[in-house]
PDB file of C-alpha atoms in Angstrom:
ATOM      1  CA  MET I   1     -29.189  -8.843 -22.898  1.00 22.00           C
ATOM      2  CA  LEU I   2     -26.511 -10.802 -21.289  1.00 30.00           C
ATOM      3  CA  LEU I   3     -27.612 -14.822 -19.777  1.00 32.00           C
ATOM      4  CA  LEU I   4     -26.149 -15.913 -16.661  1.00 37.00           C
ATOM      5  CA  GLN I   5     -27.059 -19.497 -15.651  1.00 35.00           C
ATOM      6  CA  ASN I   6     -25.535 -21.549 -13.666  1.00 41.00           C
ATOM      7  CA  ASN I   7     -24.868 -24.940 -15.861  1.00 40.00           C
ATOM      8  CA  TYR I   8     -23.263 -26.478 -12.387  1.00 38.00           C
ATOM      9  CA  LYS I   9     -25.985 -26.369 -10.123  1.00 39.00           C
ATOM     10  CA  LEU I  10     -29.469 -26.802 -11.823  1.00 32.00           C
ATOM     11  CA  ASN I  11     -30.675 -29.464  -9.940  1.00 31.00           C
ATOM     12  CA  ARG I  12     -30.048 -27.541  -6.606  1.00 30.00           C
ATOM     13  CA  PHE I  13     -30.997 -23.904  -7.800  1.00 31.00           C
ATOM     14  CA  LYS I  14     -33.599 -22.745 -10.848  1.00 30.00           C
ATOM     15  CA  ARG I  15     -32.772 -21.376 -13.784  1.00 28.00           C
ATOM     16  CA  PHE I  16     -32.976 -17.741 -13.976  1.00 30.00           C
ATOM     17  CA  SER I  17     -31.604 -14.751 -16.078  1.00 35.00           C
ATOM     18  CA  MET I  18     -30.323 -11.208 -15.837  1.00 38.00           C
ATOM     19  CA  PHE I  19     -28.924  -8.659 -17.355  1.00 31.00           C
ATOM     20  CA  PHE I  20     -24.787  -7.397 -16.993  1.00 39.00           C
ATOM     21  CA  SER I  21     -26.531  -4.892 -14.237  1.00 38.00           C
ATOM     22  CA  TRP I  22     -27.951  -7.164 -12.032  1.00 42.00           C
ATOM     23  CA  ARG I  23     -31.037  -4.862 -12.410  1.00 37.00           C
ATOM     24  CA  CYS I  24     -33.417  -8.004 -12.892  1.00 39.00           C
ATOM     25  CA  LEU I  25     -31.797  -9.704  -9.629  1.00 47.00           C
ATOM     26  CA  SER I  26     -34.368 -10.724  -7.417  1.00 50.00           C
ATOM     27  CA  TYR I  27     -32.259 -10.465  -4.816  1.00 53.00           C
ATOM     28  CA  LYS I  28     -31.732  -7.782  -2.072  1.00 62.00           C
ATOM     29  CA  VAL I  29     -27.255  -8.095  -2.117  1.00 72.00           C
ATOM     30  CA  LEU I  30     -26.040  -9.462  -4.023  1.00 75.00           C
ATOM     31  CA  ALA I  31     -21.980 -10.485  -3.922  1.00 81.00           C
ATOM     32  CA  VAL I  32     -19.310 -11.353  -6.864  1.00 82.00           C
ATOM     33  CA  LEU I  33     -16.827 -13.292  -5.578  1.00 83.00           C
ATOM     34  CA  VAL I  34     -13.832 -12.582  -7.896  1.00 80.00           C
ATOM     35  CA  ARG I  35     -10.695 -14.297  -8.400  1.00 71.00           C
ATOM     36  CA  CYS I  36      -8.309 -13.041 -10.969  1.00 56.00           C
ATOM     37  CA  SER I  37      -6.080 -15.620 -12.312  1.00 48.00           C
ATOM     38  CA  ALA I  38      -1.986 -15.069 -11.003  1.00 45.00           C
ATOM     39  CA  GLY I  39      -0.524 -18.624 -12.218  1.00 41.00           C
ATOM     40  CA  VAL I  40      -2.061 -20.590  -9.308  1.00 43.00           C
ATOM     41  CA  SER I  41      -4.466 -22.614  -9.454  1.00 43.00           C
ATOM     42  CA  LEU I  42      -7.026 -22.031  -7.492  1.00 48.00           C
ATOM     43  CA  PRO I  43      -7.236 -25.469  -4.755  1.00 52.00           C
ATOM     44  CA  GLN I  44      -3.466 -24.204  -4.777  1.00 62.00           C
ATOM     45  CA  CYS I  45      -3.492 -20.497  -3.827  1.00 74.00           C
ATOM     46  CA  PRO I  46      -3.526 -19.987   0.109  1.00 80.00           C
ATOM     47  CA  PRO I  47      -5.561 -17.037   0.579  1.00 82.00           C
ATOM     48  CA  CYS I  48      -8.697 -18.429  -1.773  1.00 82.00           C
ATOM     49  CA  LYS I  49      -8.404 -21.359   0.202  1.00 82.00           C
ATOM     50  CA  ALA I  50      -8.522 -19.827   3.816  1.00 88.00           C
ATOM     51  CA  PHE I  51     -11.279 -17.182   2.751  1.00 90.00           C
ATOM     52  CA  THR I  52     -13.146 -19.653   1.303  1.00 90.00           C
ATOM     53  CA  PRO I  53     -15.107 -21.715   4.198  1.00 93.00           C
ATOM     54  CA  GLN I  54     -15.048 -18.603   6.058  1.00 95.00           C
ATOM     55  CA  LEU I  55     -17.487 -17.237   2.872  1.00 94.00           C
ATOM     56  CA  ILE I  56     -19.356 -20.475   3.038  1.00 95.00           C
ATOM     57  CA  ASP I  57     -19.865 -20.437   7.141  1.00 96.00           C
ATOM     58  CA  PHE I  58     -21.298 -16.304   6.600  1.00 95.00           C
ATOM     59  CA  TYR I  59     -23.923 -17.272   4.007  1.00 94.00           C
ATOM     60  CA  THR I  60     -25.175 -19.890   5.485  1.00 95.00           C
ATOM     61  CA  LYS I  61     -25.784 -18.509   8.349  1.00 95.00           C
ATOM     62  CA  LEU I  62     -27.355 -15.971   6.837  1.00 94.00           C
ATOM     63  CA  LEU I  63     -29.168 -17.219   4.553  1.00 92.00           C
ATOM     64  CA  GLU I  64     -30.567 -19.781   7.114  1.00 94.00           C
ATOM     65  CA  GLU I  65     -31.928 -16.268   8.688  1.00 93.00           C
ATOM     66  CA  GLY I  66     -33.753 -15.165   5.981  1.00 91.00           C
ATOM     67  CA  LYS I  67     -31.898 -12.121   4.428  1.00 88.00           C
ATOM     68  CA  GLN I  68     -31.562 -12.243   0.915  1.00 84.00           C
ATOM     69  CA  LEU I  69     -28.348 -13.549  -1.102  1.00 87.00           C
ATOM     70  CA  GLU I  70     -26.589 -14.881  -3.280  1.00 87.00           C
ATOM     71  CA  ILE I  71     -23.275 -14.736  -4.250  1.00 90.00           C
ATOM     72  CA  ILE I  72     -21.707 -15.650  -7.625  1.00 89.00           C
ATOM     73  CA  PHE I  73     -18.273 -16.837  -8.198  1.00 89.00           C
ATOM     74  CA  SER I  74     -16.678 -15.235 -11.087  1.00 88.00           C
ATOM     75  CA  SER I  75     -12.370 -17.295 -11.600  1.00 85.00           C
ATOM     76  CA  SER I  76      -9.483 -16.192 -14.313  1.00 81.00           C
ATOM     77  CA  ASP I  77      -8.782 -20.331 -13.830  1.00 80.00           C
ATOM     78  CA  ARG I  78      -6.917 -21.433 -17.075  1.00 80.00           C
ATOM     79  CA  SER I  79      -8.555 -24.727 -16.983  1.00 84.00           C
ATOM     80  CA  LEU I  80     -11.460 -26.139 -16.479  1.00 88.00           C
ATOM     81  CA  ASP I  81     -10.657 -29.035 -14.263  1.00 87.00           C
ATOM     82  CA  SER I  82      -9.196 -26.640 -11.559  1.00 83.00           C
ATOM     83  CA  PHE I  83     -12.297 -24.281 -12.467  1.00 86.00           C
ATOM     84  CA  ASP I  84     -14.103 -27.866 -11.163  1.00 88.00           C
ATOM     85  CA  GLN I  85     -12.657 -28.536  -7.896  1.00 85.00           C
ATOM     86  CA  TYR I  86     -12.165 -25.887  -6.520  1.00 84.00           C
ATOM     87  CA  PHE I  87     -16.350 -24.991  -7.600  1.00 88.00           C
ATOM     88  CA  SER I  88     -17.884 -27.989  -6.072  1.00 89.00           C
ATOM     89  CA  GLN I  89     -16.917 -26.687  -3.010  1.00 87.00           C
ATOM     90  CA  MET I  90     -19.097 -23.805  -2.580  1.00 91.00           C
ATOM     91  CA  PRO I  91     -22.743 -23.781  -2.319  1.00 92.00           C
ATOM     92  CA  TRP I  92     -23.159 -20.248  -5.011  1.00 89.00           C
ATOM     93  CA  LEU I  93     -23.354 -19.789  -8.536  1.00 86.00           C
ATOM     94  CA  ALA I  94     -20.994 -19.087 -11.245  1.00 87.00           C
ATOM     95  CA  PHE I  95     -20.170 -17.019 -13.867  1.00 86.00           C
ATOM     96  CA  PRO I  96     -19.118 -20.677 -16.479  1.00 87.00           C
ATOM     97  CA  TYR I  97     -15.320 -21.528 -16.778  1.00 87.00           C
ATOM     98  CA  ALA I  98     -13.903 -18.768 -19.157  1.00 86.00           C
ATOM     99  CA  ASP I  99     -17.124 -15.936 -19.438  1.00 85.00           C
ATOM    100  CA  PRO I 100     -16.047 -12.967 -20.787  1.00 84.00           C
ATOM    101  CA  ARG I 101     -18.161 -10.799 -18.188  1.00 82.00           C
ATOM    102  CA  ILE I 102     -15.530 -11.926 -15.845  1.00 84.00           C
ATOM    103  CA  LYS I 103     -13.036 -10.191 -16.822  1.00 83.00           C
ATOM    104  CA  GLU I 104     -15.200  -7.040 -17.614  1.00 81.00           C
ATOM    105  CA  LEU I 105     -15.912  -7.445 -14.039  1.00 81.00           C
ATOM    106  CA  SER I 106     -12.114  -7.209 -12.506  1.00 81.00           C
ATOM    107  CA  SER I 107     -11.457  -4.534 -15.172  1.00 82.00           C
ATOM    108  CA  LEU I 108     -14.506  -2.535 -13.322  1.00 81.00           C
ATOM    109  CA  TYR I 109     -14.369  -2.735 -10.540  1.00 81.00           C
ATOM    110  CA  SER I 110     -10.382  -3.214 -10.554  1.00 81.00           C
ATOM    111  CA  VAL I 111      -9.938  -5.680  -9.321  1.00 81.00           C
ATOM    112  CA  GLU I 112      -6.961  -6.424  -7.647  1.00 75.00           C
ATOM    113  CA  GLY I 113      -6.125  -8.792  -5.080  1.00 72.00           C
ATOM    114  CA  ILE I 114      -7.004 -12.027  -4.543  1.00 77.00           C
ATOM    115  CA  PRO I 115      -9.800 -13.148  -3.547  1.00 86.00           C
ATOM    116  CA  THR I 116     -11.989 -10.193  -4.130  1.00 89.00           C
ATOM    117  CA  LEU I 117     -15.704 -10.142  -1.884  1.00 92.00           C
ATOM    118  CA  ILE I 118     -17.501  -7.612  -4.427  1.00 91.00           C
ATOM    119  CA  VAL I 119     -20.939  -6.435  -2.674  1.00 92.00           C
ATOM    120  CA  VAL I 120     -23.785  -4.647  -4.414  1.00 87.00           C
ATOM    121  CA  ASP I 121     -27.449  -3.756  -4.108  1.00 82.00           C
ATOM    122  CA  GLU I 122     -30.413  -5.346  -6.397  1.00 76.00           C
ATOM    123  CA  ALA I 123     -29.969  -2.602  -9.141  1.00 75.00           C
ATOM    124  CA  GLY I 124     -25.806  -3.027  -9.281  1.00 75.00           C
ATOM    125  CA  LYS I 125     -25.109  -0.831  -7.305  1.00 82.00           C
ATOM    126  CA  LEU I 126     -21.814  -0.689  -5.887  1.00 87.00           C
ATOM    127  CA  ILE I 127     -21.949  -1.064  -1.396  1.00 91.00           C
ATOM    128  CA  THR I 128     -18.518  -2.026  -0.794  1.00 92.00           C
ATOM    129  CA  LYS I 129     -15.418  -4.382  -2.856  1.00 89.00           C
ATOM    130  CA  ASP I 130     -13.507  -4.760   0.378  1.00 91.00           C
ATOM    131  CA  GLY I 131     -16.124  -8.048   1.838  1.00 93.00           C
ATOM    132  CA  ARG I 132     -13.242  -9.779   1.947  1.00 93.00           C
ATOM    133  CA  PRO I 133     -12.231  -8.099   5.565  1.00 93.00           C
ATOM    134  CA  TYR I 134     -15.933  -7.310   6.036  1.00 95.00           C
ATOM    135  CA  VAL I 135     -16.230 -11.581   6.293  1.00 95.00           C
ATOM    136  CA  ASN I 136     -13.458 -11.723   9.188  1.00 93.00           C
ATOM    137  CA  GLU I 137     -14.320  -8.859  10.895  1.00 93.00           C
ATOM    138  CA  ASP I 138     -18.150  -8.992  11.187  1.00 94.00           C
ATOM    139  CA  SER I 139     -18.873 -13.140  10.568  1.00 93.00           C
ATOM    140  CA  ASP I 140     -22.602 -12.710  11.716  1.00 94.00           C
ATOM    141  CA  GLY I 141     -23.504 -10.075   9.637  1.00 93.00           C
ATOM    142  CA  GLU I 142     -23.931  -7.236  12.134  1.00 93.00           C
ATOM    143  CA  ASP I 143     -23.427  -4.330  10.021  1.00 92.00           C
ATOM    144  CA  PHE I 144     -24.117  -6.662   6.699  1.00 92.00           C
ATOM    145  CA  PRO I 145     -24.272  -5.182   3.667  1.00 92.00           C
ATOM    146  CA  TRP I 146     -21.541  -3.001   5.082  1.00 94.00           C
ATOM    147  CA  TYR I 147     -23.263   0.091   3.053  1.00 93.00           C
ATOM    148  CA  PRO I 148     -20.286   2.942   3.443  1.00 94.00           C
ATOM    149  CA  ALA I 149     -21.324   6.035   6.309  1.00 95.00           C
ATOM    150  CA  PRO I 150     -20.468   9.845   6.218  1.00 97.00           C
ATOM    151  CA  VAL I 151     -17.398   8.557   9.428  1.00 97.00           C
ATOM    152  CA  MET I 152     -16.299   5.047   9.673  1.00 96.00           C
ATOM    153  CA  GLU I 153     -13.841   3.332  12.627  1.00 95.00           C
ATOM    154  CA  LEU I 154     -11.358   3.299  11.134  1.00 95.00           C
ATOM    155  CA  THR I 155     -10.003  -1.245  10.907  1.00 93.00           C
ATOM    156  CA  GLY I 156      -9.009  -3.839   8.728  1.00 91.00           C
ATOM    157  CA  ALA I 157     -11.953  -3.415   6.468  1.00 91.00           C
ATOM    158  CA  ALA I 158     -10.600   0.212   6.442  1.00 92.00           C
ATOM    159  CA  ALA I 159      -7.042  -0.971   4.710  1.00 91.00           C
ATOM    160  CA  SER I 160      -7.956  -0.274   0.602  1.00 89.00           C
ATOM    161  CA  LYS I 161      -9.564   2.547   1.371  1.00 92.00           C
ATOM    162  CA  LEU I 162      -6.831   3.294   3.465  1.00 94.00           C
ATOM    163  CA  ASN I 163      -4.046   2.651   1.168  1.00 92.00           C
ATOM    164  CA  GLY I 164      -5.606   3.958  -2.434  1.00 92.00           C
ATOM    165  CA  ASP I 165      -7.748   7.565  -1.508  1.00 95.00           C
ATOM    166  CA  VAL I 166      -7.096  10.211   0.660  1.00 97.00           C
ATOM    167  CA  CYS I 167      -8.427   9.863   4.305  1.00 97.00           C
ATOM    168  CA  VAL I 168      -9.052  12.560   7.156  1.00 98.00           C
ATOM    169  CA  VAL I 169      -8.337  10.247  10.423  1.00 97.00           C
ATOM    170  CA  LEU I 170      -8.468  11.181  14.283  1.00 97.00           C
ATOM    171  CA  PHE I 171      -6.073   8.777  16.065  1.00 95.00           C
ATOM    172  CA  THR I 172      -8.263   8.199  19.398  1.00 94.00           C
ATOM    173  CA  GLU I 173      -7.455   6.350  22.921  1.00 90.00           C
ATOM    174  CA  GLY I 174     -10.539   4.061  21.821  1.00 89.00           C
ATOM    175  CA  SER I 175     -12.926   4.371  24.710  1.00 89.00           C
ATOM    176  CA  ASP I 176     -17.106   4.527  23.674  1.00 86.00           C
ATOM    177  CA  GLU I 177     -16.724   8.649  24.236  1.00 92.00           C
ATOM    178  CA  ASP I 178     -14.064   9.580  21.623  1.00 94.00           C
ATOM    179  CA  GLU I 179     -16.029   7.164  19.472  1.00 93.00           C
ATOM    180  CA  THR I 180     -18.963   9.494  20.200  1.00 94.00           C
ATOM    181  CA  LEU I 181     -16.637  12.228  20.254  1.00 95.00           C
ATOM    182  CA  ALA I 182     -15.059  11.751  17.250  1.00 96.00           C
ATOM    183  CA  ILE I 183     -18.689  11.689  15.161  1.00 96.00           C
ATOM    184  CA  ASP I 184     -19.492  14.704  16.606  1.00 97.00           C
ATOM    185  CA  LEU I 185     -16.315  16.373  15.629  1.00 97.00           C
ATOM    186  CA  LEU I 186     -16.100  14.887  11.898  1.00 98.00           C
ATOM    187  CA  GLY I 187     -19.906  14.382  10.896  1.00 97.00           C
ATOM    188  CA  GLU I 188     -21.027  17.727  10.193  1.00 97.00           C
ATOM    189  CA  THR I 189     -17.662  18.139   6.857  1.00 98.00           C
ATOM    190  CA  ALA I 190     -17.392  14.428   6.444  1.00 98.00           C
ATOM    191  CA  GLU I 191     -21.038  14.341   5.367  1.00 98.00           C
ATOM    192  CA  GLN I 192     -20.563  17.129   2.998  1.00 97.00           C
ATOM    193  CA  HIS I 193     -18.483  15.352   1.109  1.00 98.00           C
ATOM    194  CA  PHE I 194     -20.014  11.929   0.988  1.00 97.00           C
ATOM    195  CA  MET I 195     -22.775  13.695  -0.415  1.00 96.00           C
ATOM    196  CA  LYS I 196     -20.624  14.161  -3.141  1.00 96.00           C
ATOM    197  CA  GLY I 197     -20.989  10.281  -3.916  1.00 91.00           C
ATOM    198  CA  ASP I 198     -19.062   8.957  -6.827  1.00 86.00           C
ATOM    199  CA  GLU I 199     -17.226  12.804  -6.448  1.00 94.00           C
ATOM    200  CA  GLN I 200     -16.069  12.664  -3.171  1.00 96.00           C
ATOM    201  CA  SER I 201     -12.542  12.502  -2.590  1.00 96.00           C
ATOM    202  CA  LEU I 202     -12.010  12.867   1.027  1.00 98.00           C
ATOM    203  CA  PHE I 203     -12.502   9.601   3.293  1.00 98.00           C
ATOM    204  CA  PHE I 204     -13.275  10.312   7.404  1.00 98.00           C
ATOM    205  CA  PHE I 205     -12.166   7.637   9.667  1.00 97.00           C
ATOM    206  CA  TYR I 206     -12.253   7.582  13.426  1.00 97.00           C
ATOM    207  CA  ALA I 207      -9.143   4.775  15.154  1.00 95.00           C
ATOM    208  CA  LEU I 208     -10.092   3.472  18.055  1.00 93.00           C
ATOM    209  CA  ASP I 209      -7.941   0.696  19.914  1.00 85.00           C
ATOM    210  CA  ASP I 210      -8.470  -1.884  17.365  1.00 84.00           C
ATOM    211  CA  GLU I 211      -4.954  -3.903  16.287  1.00 88.00           C
ATOM    212  CA  PHE I 212      -5.499  -2.494  12.917  1.00 90.00           C
ATOM    213  CA  CYS I 213      -4.722   1.420  13.843  1.00 91.00           C
ATOM    214  CA  ASP I 214      -1.524   0.173  16.465  1.00 89.00           C
ATOM    215  CA  THR I 215       0.225  -0.215  12.885  1.00 89.00           C
ATOM    216  CA  VAL I 216      -1.681   2.659  10.812  1.00 90.00           C
ATOM    217  CA  ARG I 217       0.131   4.917  14.191  1.00 87.00           C
ATOM    218  CA  GLU I 218       3.232   2.689  14.198  1.00 88.00           C
ATOM    219  CA  PHE I 219       4.074   3.295  10.797  1.00 86.00           C
ATOM    220  CA  ALA I 220       3.274   7.284  10.367  1.00 85.00           C
ATOM    221  CA  GLN I 221       5.423   7.203  14.030  1.00 84.00           C
ATOM    222  CA  LEU I 222       2.446   9.138  15.660  1.00 84.00           C
ATOM    223  CA  GLY I 223       3.086   8.083  19.178  1.00 80.00           C
ATOM    224  CA  GLU I 224       0.798   8.038  21.991  1.00 80.00           C
ATOM    225  CA  LYS I 225      -0.886  11.534  21.789  1.00 82.00           C
ATOM    226  CA  PHE I 226      -4.317  11.588  22.013  1.00 87.00           C
ATOM    227  CA  PRO I 227      -6.388  13.090  20.142  1.00 92.00           C
ATOM    228  CA  GLN I 228      -4.823  13.975  16.644  1.00 93.00           C
ATOM    229  CA  LEU I 229      -6.992  13.956  13.560  1.00 96.00           C
ATOM    230  CA  LEU I 230      -4.663  13.517  10.455  1.00 96.00           C
ATOM    231  CA  ILE I 231      -4.804  13.593   6.362  1.00 97.00           C
ATOM    232  CA  VAL I 232      -3.355  11.303   5.388  1.00 96.00           C
ATOM    233  CA  ASP I 233      -2.411  10.157   1.157  1.00 96.00           C
ATOM    234  CA  ILE I 234      -0.682   7.196   0.991  1.00 94.00           C
ATOM    235  CA  PRO I 235      -0.114   7.067  -2.443  1.00 94.00           C
ATOM    236  CA  GLU I 236       1.276  10.470  -1.989  1.00 95.00           C
ATOM    237  CA  GLU I 237       3.786   9.131   1.033  1.00 94.00           C
ATOM    238  CA  THR I 238       2.591  12.030   2.995  1.00 96.00           C
ATOM    239  CA  MET I 239       0.212  13.487   6.305  1.00 95.00           C
ATOM    240  CA  TYR I 240      -0.949  16.674   7.470  1.00 96.00           C
ATOM    241  CA  LYS I 241      -1.077  17.045  10.510  1.00 94.00           C
ATOM    242  CA  CYS I 242      -4.189  18.914  12.446  1.00 95.00           C
ATOM    243  CA  ALA I 243      -1.392  21.594  14.305  1.00 92.00           C
ATOM    244  CA  GLU I 244      -4.474  22.578  17.346  1.00 92.00           C
ATOM    245  CA  THR I 245      -4.903  19.568  20.125  1.00 85.00           C
ATOM    246  CA  ALA I 246      -8.724  21.563  21.124  1.00 93.00           C
ATOM    247  CA  LEU I 247     -11.100  19.731  18.445  1.00 96.00           C
ATOM    248  CA  THR I 248     -13.765  20.780  17.557  1.00 97.00           C
ATOM    249  CA  PRO I 249     -16.096  20.848  14.455  1.00 97.00           C
ATOM    250  CA  ASP I 250     -14.641  24.496  13.190  1.00 98.00           C
ATOM    251  CA  VAL I 251     -11.535  22.902  13.395  1.00 97.00           C
ATOM    252  CA  VAL I 252     -11.591  19.999  11.202  1.00 98.00           C
ATOM    253  CA  GLN I 253     -13.574  22.596   8.568  1.00 98.00           C
ATOM    254  CA  LYS I 254     -10.411  24.621   8.759  1.00 98.00           C
ATOM    255  CA  PHE I 255      -8.394  22.291   8.729  1.00 98.00           C
ATOM    256  CA  VAL I 256      -9.525  19.763   5.348  1.00 98.00           C
ATOM    257  CA  ASP I 257     -10.435  23.664   4.072  1.00 98.00           C
ATOM    258  CA  SER I 258      -6.570  24.360   4.336  1.00 97.00           C
ATOM    259  CA  TYR I 259      -5.837  21.372   2.969  1.00 97.00           C
ATOM    260  CA  GLU I 260      -8.042  21.681  -0.795  1.00 97.00           C
ATOM    261  CA  ALA I 261      -6.712  25.053  -0.471  1.00 97.00           C
ATOM    262  CA  GLY I 262      -3.555  24.074  -1.004  1.00 96.00           C
ATOM    263  CA  SER I 263      -2.152  26.204   2.026  1.00 96.00           C
ATOM    264  CA  LEU I 264      -1.245  22.786   4.562  1.00 96.00           C
ATOM    265  CA  HIS I 265       2.299  22.058   4.798  1.00 93.00           C
ATOM    266  CA  GLY I 266       2.847  17.547   4.114  1.00 94.00           C
ATOM    267  CA  GLN I 267       5.352  15.535   5.898  1.00 93.00           C
ATOM    268  CA  PRO I 268       6.566  12.076   4.492  1.00 93.00           C
ATOM    269  CA  ILE I 269       4.637   9.373   6.344  1.00 89.00           C
ATOM    270  CA  GLY I 270       7.020   8.167   8.986  1.00 71.00           C
ATOM    271  CA  GLN I 271       8.890  11.208   9.598  1.00 65.00           C
TER     272      GLN I 271
END
């Protein structure tokens, strides 16, 4: 058993221990705030300085509402003084300075950006690695803890998924009716892929009237034609456009099936 104790705030939290898998944790949701050292001390890290006050407000609000949430700070600061200086502002727990589990966590979840907020459930199962943008977008925690769904709205919180995976995106004009239509069109095919769990390789989104959607449209040079159904593969810098203008669930299914069969002709993104 690996123990986790908060040696810095024992006066504010009960002494506790847990397995590294978090299976013994009594909280329903655990968020791990990860900061990997990049040659900059935490107090001087602009993204950390901007995000931490937002996260403190979010954390405080959810606790006041009676939601079962705990946050553990996981930092690779290069000095104990730097760690103590930054952690002194935080109302939650932390792995002790230089704890070996810090590197294990960063490796396990392939942490790159800082800070990263990883959210897991009471069994230690990953809910999302994109807690940071979700805190920015959902500051009241209405959708917390942000469980993934077969079809999701394309917002800034989806940026890491869009940048790292192959995504099916339906671009719309952004009305309430468009949201309902998009879910109806994508739902059946998306559900099939969602059921693959960890083996899922295609992720489904609909784009409404969001600034991030505008950025993606401009990046892909899509213009203002709606609706548009695309498969976007940013890692390979390739996108695939559905030629059909009258979209139906069957059209979506055939488009995705053709992609998986390798029979679609892709084009470089932005051309």
